[in-house]
mmCIF file of C-alpha atoms in Angstrom:
data_model
loop_
_atom_site.group_PDB
_atom_site.id
_atom_site.type_symbol
_atom_site.label_atom_id
_atom_site.label_comp_id
_atom_site.label_asym_id
_atom_site.label_seq_id
_atom_site.Cartn_x
_atom_site.Cartn_y
_atom_site.Cartn_z
ATOM 1 C CA MET A 1367 84.753 141.191 188.022
ATOM 2 C CA GLY A 1368 85.824 138.343 189.958
ATOM 3 C CA THR A 1369 87.388 136.604 192.645
ATOM 4 C CA TYR A 1370 91.062 135.383 192.686
ATOM 5 C CA ILE A 1371 93.020 133.163 195.334
ATOM 6 C CA ILE A 1372 96.706 134.353 195.726
ATOM 7 C CA ALA A 1373 98.070 131.118 196.881
ATOM 8 C CA ASP A 1374 102.300 132.832 196.514
ATOM 9 C CA ASN A 1375 104.523 132.392 199.526
ATOM 10 C CA GLN A 1376 106.824 134.829 197.466
ATOM 11 C CA GLU A 1377 106.582 138.149 198.863
ATOM 12 C CA LEU A 1378 107.339 140.306 195.842
ATOM 13 C CA SER A 1379 105.852 138.129 193.431
ATOM 14 C CA ARG A 1380 102.260 138.049 195.526
ATOM 15 C CA PHE A 1381 102.601 141.893 195.948
ATOM 16 C CA ALA A 1382 102.912 142.049 192.169
ATOM 17 C CA LEU A 1383 100.077 139.703 191.209
ATOM 18 C CA GLU A 1384 98.038 141.534 193.819
ATOM 19 C CA THR A 1385 98.846 144.742 192.348
ATOM 20 C CA ILE A 1386 97.723 143.769 188.751
ATOM 21 C CA ILE A 1387 94.777 142.648 189.674
ATOM 22 C CA LYS A 1388 93.436 145.405 192.002
ATOM 23 C CA GLN A 1389 93.610 147.412 188.705
ATOM 24 C CA ASP A 1390 90.196 146.501 188.281
ATOM 25 C CA ASP A 1391 88.690 147.551 192.043
ATOM 26 C CA SER A 1392 85.788 145.348 191.473
ATOM 27 C CA ASN A 1393 87.434 142.133 191.494
ATOM 28 C CA THR A 1394 88.205 140.652 195.178
ATOM 29 C CA LEU A 1395 91.610 139.275 196.042
ATOM 30 C CA VAL A 1396 91.568 136.414 198.720
ATOM 31 C CA ARG A 1397 94.731 134.586 199.986
ATOM 32 C CA ALA A 1398 96.001 130.848 200.704
ATOM 33 C CA SER A 1399 99.598 130.403 201.604
ATOM 34 C CA ASP A 1400 99.085 126.055 201.864
ATOM 35 C CA LYS A 1401 96.850 123.361 200.890
ATOM 36 C CA THR A 1402 94.849 122.936 203.172
ATOM 37 C CA THR A 1403 93.157 126.688 203.194
ATOM 38 C CA LEU A 1404 93.856 126.796 199.175
ATOM 39 C CA VAL A 1405 90.406 124.077 199.129
ATOM 40 C CA GLU A 1406 88.696 126.564 202.463
ATOM 41 C CA LYS A 1407 89.031 129.467 200.114
ATOM 42 C CA LEU A 1408 87.920 127.398 197.109
ATOM 43 C CA LYS A 1409 85.119 126.000 199.104
ATOM 44 C CA GLU A 1410 83.581 129.284 199.611
ATOM 45 C CA HIS A 1411 85.014 130.650 195.893
ATOM 46 C CA ASP A 1412 84.639 127.553 193.896
ATOM 47 C CA ASN A 1413 84.531 129.400 190.799
ATOM 48 C CA ALA A 1414 87.511 131.494 192.009
ATOM 49 C CA VAL A 1415 91.147 132.030 189.512
ATOM 50 C CA VAL A 1416 93.890 130.446 192.016
ATOM 51 C CA LEU A 1417 97.303 132.363 190.879
ATOM 52 C CA LEU A 1418 99.557 129.557 192.486
ATOM 53 C CA ASP A 1419 103.198 129.280 192.680
ATOM 54 C CA TYR A 1420 103.583 125.353 192.367
ATOM 55 C CA THR A 1421 106.963 124.925 193.538
ATOM 56 C CA LEU A 1422 106.876 127.442 196.893
ATOM 57 C CA PHE A 1423 103.186 125.040 197.640
ATOM 58 C CA ASP A 1424 102.812 122.082 199.872
ATOM 59 C CA PHE A 1425 101.347 119.920 197.243
ATOM 60 C CA ALA A 1426 103.252 116.445 197.212
ATOM 61 C CA ASP A 1427 103.346 115.730 193.409
ATOM 62 C CA GLU A 1428 100.714 116.624 190.332
ATOM 63 C CA ASP A 1429 98.119 114.415 191.047
ATOM 64 C CA GLN A 1430 96.971 116.387 194.244
ATOM 65 C CA LEU A 1431 96.776 119.107 192.379
ATOM 66 C CA LEU A 1432 94.907 117.598 189.591
ATOM 67 C CA ILE A 1433 92.389 116.029 192.027
ATOM 68 C CA VAL A 1434 91.914 119.761 194.061
ATOM 69 C CA ALA A 1435 91.261 121.283 190.226
ATOM 70 C CA GLU A 1436 88.779 118.324 189.626
ATOM 71 C CA ARG A 1437 87.190 118.718 192.329
ATOM 72 C CA PHE A 1438 86.086 122.172 192.357
ATOM 73 C CA ALA A 1439 85.333 122.297 188.145
ATOM 74 C CA LYS A 1440 85.077 126.117 188.287
ATOM 75 C CA SER A 1441 87.787 127.201 189.029
ATOM 76 C CA GLN A 1442 90.722 128.422 186.863
ATOM 77 C CA TRP A 1443 94.450 127.843 187.864
ATOM 78 C CA ILE A 1444 97.261 129.722 186.640
ATOM 79 C CA LEU A 1445 100.277 128.286 187.678
ATOM 80 C CA ILE A 1446 103.112 131.003 188.386
ATOM 81 C CA SER A 1447 106.329 129.313 189.245
ATOM 82 C CA ASP A 1448 110.575 129.385 188.154
ATOM 83 C CA ASP A 1449 110.903 125.961 187.278
ATOM 84 C CA LEU A 1450 108.470 123.328 186.658
ATOM 85 C CA THR A 1451 110.198 119.856 185.157
ATOM 86 C CA PRO A 1452 108.573 119.018 181.271
ATOM 87 C CA GLU A 1453 106.693 116.180 182.564
ATOM 88 C CA PHE A 1454 104.651 117.950 184.949
ATOM 89 C CA LEU A 1455 104.105 120.350 182.546
ATOM 90 C CA ARG A 1456 103.223 118.068 179.691
ATOM 91 C CA ARG A 1457 100.695 116.290 182.448
ATOM 92 C CA VAL A 1458 99.253 119.127 183.482
ATOM 93 C CA VAL A 1459 98.626 120.655 180.063
ATOM 94 C CA TYR A 1460 97.158 116.912 178.750
ATOM 95 C CA SER A 1461 94.831 116.497 182.054
ATOM 96 C CA SER A 1462 92.799 119.976 182.617
ATOM 97 C CA HIS A 1463 91.952 122.676 180.417
ATOM 98 C CA GLN A 1464 91.354 124.485 183.668
ATOM 99 C CA PHE A 1465 95.292 125.347 183.746
ATOM 100 C CA SER A 1466 96.730 128.272 181.999
ATOM 101 C CA ILE A 1467 101.198 128.003 182.805
ATOM 102 C CA VAL A 1468 103.285 131.230 183.061
ATOM 103 C CA TYR A 1469 106.751 131.791 184.355
ATOM 104 C CA LYS A 1470 108.045 134.660 186.706
ATOM 105 C CA ASP A 1471 111.175 135.207 184.818
ATOM 106 C CA GLY A 1472 109.096 135.606 181.795
ATOM 107 C CA PRO A 1473 107.084 138.807 180.130
ATOM 108 C CA LEU A 1474 104.535 140.890 182.397
ATOM 109 C CA LYS A 1475 102.253 140.727 178.983
ATOM 110 C CA ASP A 1476 102.245 136.693 180.115
ATOM 111 C CA ILE A 1477 100.992 137.389 183.277
ATOM 112 C CA ARG A 1478 98.227 140.005 182.213
ATOM 113 C CA ASP A 1479 97.329 137.405 179.088
ATOM 114 C CA ALA A 1480 96.415 134.619 181.619
ATOM 115 C CA ILE A 1481 94.610 136.303 183.919
ATOM 116 C CA GLU A 1482 92.459 137.366 181.421
ATOM 117 C CA ALA A 1483 92.208 133.943 179.494
ATOM 118 C CA ALA A 1484 90.650 132.806 183.334
ATOM 119 C CA SER A 1485 88.280 135.401 183.897
ATOM 120 C CA HIS A 1486 86.449 133.769 180.569
ATOM 121 C CA CYS A 1487 87.243 130.385 181.374
ATOM 122 C CA GLY A 1488 90.099 130.316 178.739
ATOM 123 C CA ARG A 1489 93.383 129.208 179.362
ATOM 124 C CA TYR A 1490 96.952 130.656 178.295
ATOM 125 C CA ILE A 1491 99.825 128.697 177.978
ATOM 126 C CA SER A 1492 103.085 130.860 177.441
ATOM 127 C CA GLN A 1493 105.209 129.935 174.118
ATOM 128 C CA ARG A 1494 108.298 129.144 176.402
ATOM 129 C CA ALA A 1495 105.947 126.193 178.322
ATOM 130 C CA MET A 1496 104.555 125.536 174.685
ATOM 131 C CA GLU A 1497 107.886 125.187 173.255
ATOM 132 C CA ILE A 1498 109.120 122.747 176.594
ATOM 133 C CA VAL A 1499 105.224 120.619 176.117
ATOM 134 C CA ILE A 1500 105.802 119.610 172.726
ATOM 135 C CA SER A 1501 109.820 119.094 172.908
ATOM 136 C CA ARG A 1502 109.305 116.155 175.821
ATOM 137 C CA GLN A 1503 106.412 114.837 173.902
ATOM 138 C CA GLN A 1504 108.516 114.901 170.823
ATOM 139 C CA GLU A 1505 111.483 112.995 172.282
ATOM 140 C CA GLU A 1506 108.494 110.198 174.011
ATOM 141 C CA GLU A 1507 107.891 109.708 170.175
ATOM 142 C CA ALA A 1508 111.450 108.834 169.340
ATOM 143 C CA HIS A 1509 111.609 107.105 172.537
ATOM 144 C CA PRO A 1510 108.380 105.310 173.855
ATOM 145 C CA SER A 1511 109.691 103.237 176.148
ATOM 146 C CA ILE A 1512 110.637 106.394 178.212
ATOM 147 C CA LEU A 1513 108.574 106.507 181.738
ATOM 148 C CA THR A 1514 107.886 110.096 183.720
ATOM 149 C CA ASP A 1515 109.957 110.363 186.773
ATOM 150 C CA THR A 1516 105.786 109.433 187.987
ATOM 151 C CA GLU A 1517 105.700 106.403 186.249
ATOM 152 C CA THR A 1518 109.336 105.508 187.423
ATOM 153 C CA GLU A 1519 108.949 105.824 190.811
ATOM 154 C CA ILE A 1520 105.202 103.524 190.616
ATOM 155 C CA VAL A 1521 107.281 100.988 188.523
ATOM 156 C CA LYS A 1522 109.566 100.573 191.822
ATOM 157 C CA ALA A 1523 106.631 100.504 194.290
ATOM 158 C CA ILE A 1524 105.214 97.529 191.948
ATOM 159 C CA ALA A 1525 108.704 96.193 192.306
ATOM 160 C CA GLN A 1526 108.487 96.617 196.229
ATOM 161 C CA GLY A 1527 105.216 94.538 195.992
ATOM 162 C CA LYS A 1528 103.284 97.169 196.417
ATOM 163 C CA THR A 1529 98.975 97.026 195.239
ATOM 164 C CA THR A 1530 97.379 99.786 193.669
ATOM 165 C CA LYS A 1531 95.454 100.680 196.690
ATOM 166 C CA GLU A 1532 99.227 101.255 198.550
ATOM 167 C CA ILE A 1533 100.838 102.898 195.898
ATOM 168 C CA ALA A 1534 97.892 105.420 195.620
ATOM 169 C CA GLU A 1535 97.411 106.771 199.209
ATOM 170 C CA GLU A 1536 101.521 106.786 199.664
ATOM 171 C CA ARG A 1537 101.460 109.361 196.691
ATOM 172 C CA PHE A 1538 97.887 111.027 198.040
ATOM 173 C CA SER A 1539 96.174 110.211 194.835
ATOM 174 C CA SER A 1540 93.236 107.831 193.544
ATOM 175 C CA VAL A 1541 93.508 104.335 192.680
ATOM 176 C CA HIS A 1542 92.103 105.049 189.218
ATOM 177 C CA THR A 1543 94.747 107.643 188.800
ATOM 178 C CA ILE A 1544 97.215 104.935 189.391
ATOM 179 C CA THR A 1545 95.256 102.090 187.297
ATOM 180 C CA THR A 1546 95.682 104.937 184.396
ATOM 181 C CA HIS A 1547 99.492 105.581 185.371
ATOM 182 C CA ARG A 1548 100.024 101.436 185.170
ATOM 183 C CA LYS A 1549 98.552 101.018 181.749
ATOM 184 C CA ASN A 1550 100.183 103.655 180.613
ATOM 185 C CA ILE A 1551 103.769 101.798 182.009
ATOM 186 C CA PHE A 1552 102.501 98.655 180.484
ATOM 187 C CA ARG A 1553 101.765 100.095 177.597
ATOM 188 C CA LYS A 1554 105.458 102.157 177.110
ATOM 189 C CA LEU A 1555 107.491 98.698 178.092
ATOM 190 C CA LYS A 1556 105.481 96.892 176.075
ATOM 191 C CA VAL A 1557 104.319 93.812 178.747
ATOM 192 C CA ASN A 1558 101.170 92.377 179.421
ATOM 193 C CA THR A 1559 102.355 91.204 183.966
ATOM 194 C CA ALA A 1560 103.645 93.199 186.739
ATOM 195 C CA HIS A 1561 106.110 90.172 186.689
ATOM 196 C CA GLU A 1562 107.595 91.792 183.886
ATOM 197 C CA VAL A 1563 107.856 95.546 184.668
ATOM 198 C CA ILE A 1564 109.868 93.977 188.183
ATOM 199 C CA LYS A 1565 112.233 92.587 185.281
ATOM 200 C CA TYR A 1566 111.816 95.904 183.497
ATOM 201 C CA ALA A 1567 113.228 97.311 186.832
ATOM 202 C CA LEU A 1568 115.532 95.045 187.873
ATOM 203 C CA ARG A 1569 117.793 95.731 184.079
ATOM 204 C CA ALA A 1570 117.484 99.156 184.075
ATOM 205 C CA GLY A 1571 118.769 99.627 187.857
ATOM 206 C CA LEU A 1572 115.347 101.213 189.457
ATOM 207 C CA VAL A 1573 115.517 98.917 192.054
ATOM 208 C CA ASP A 1574 118.216 96.164 193.686
ATOM 209 C CA SER A 1575 116.791 91.984 193.792
ATOM 210 C CA SER A 1576 117.081 93.101 197.923
ATOM 211 C CA GLU A 1577 114.075 95.099 197.154
ATOM 212 C CA PHE A 1578 111.476 93.830 194.584
ATOM 213 C CA TYR A 1579 108.416 91.398 196.646
ATOM 214 C CA ILE A 1580 108.908 87.822 196.347
#
């Protein structure tokens, strides 16, 4: 027995998920079509299992997703999507144990195992997702200066003279999250100041000389 929030705007996959969950008639099903509705439903059912197609939903980035999950700490999340980037997978897997990850084109057993794990406050990472995460980690260990997509965007913002607070507001993230990104950027680039980050951005072609703040 449990409450499940279906946050999937693809009709066929939503129907399939609802069919699986309804096999136990003691389960409660709720739908959410956008982030605002999802938050409202979580206020009513803070320990629900959320089945989310992240790629078809209106989260701006993984930071927003993680903030909502942290806000509703009793909830469990099953991410069910066709295409999740390695950077996204690695960030979500290492940031919170609330998330299970499966793919829509994966075996049905993955979905069932993820639902079973989430219903007992556990998590399930499909073999495909785990292989991608491990591969990305190995690449970063071999090339520690490589920045993630999110970190690259933050480097651009730093080069444009934006403050941590401004970057956080633009990305709908917390100041703490952006501060953590900055620390990771400085560590990866082996620099100590924002000026050195700007020099890196120029050398890497992330911005041209007319874009950065003087």
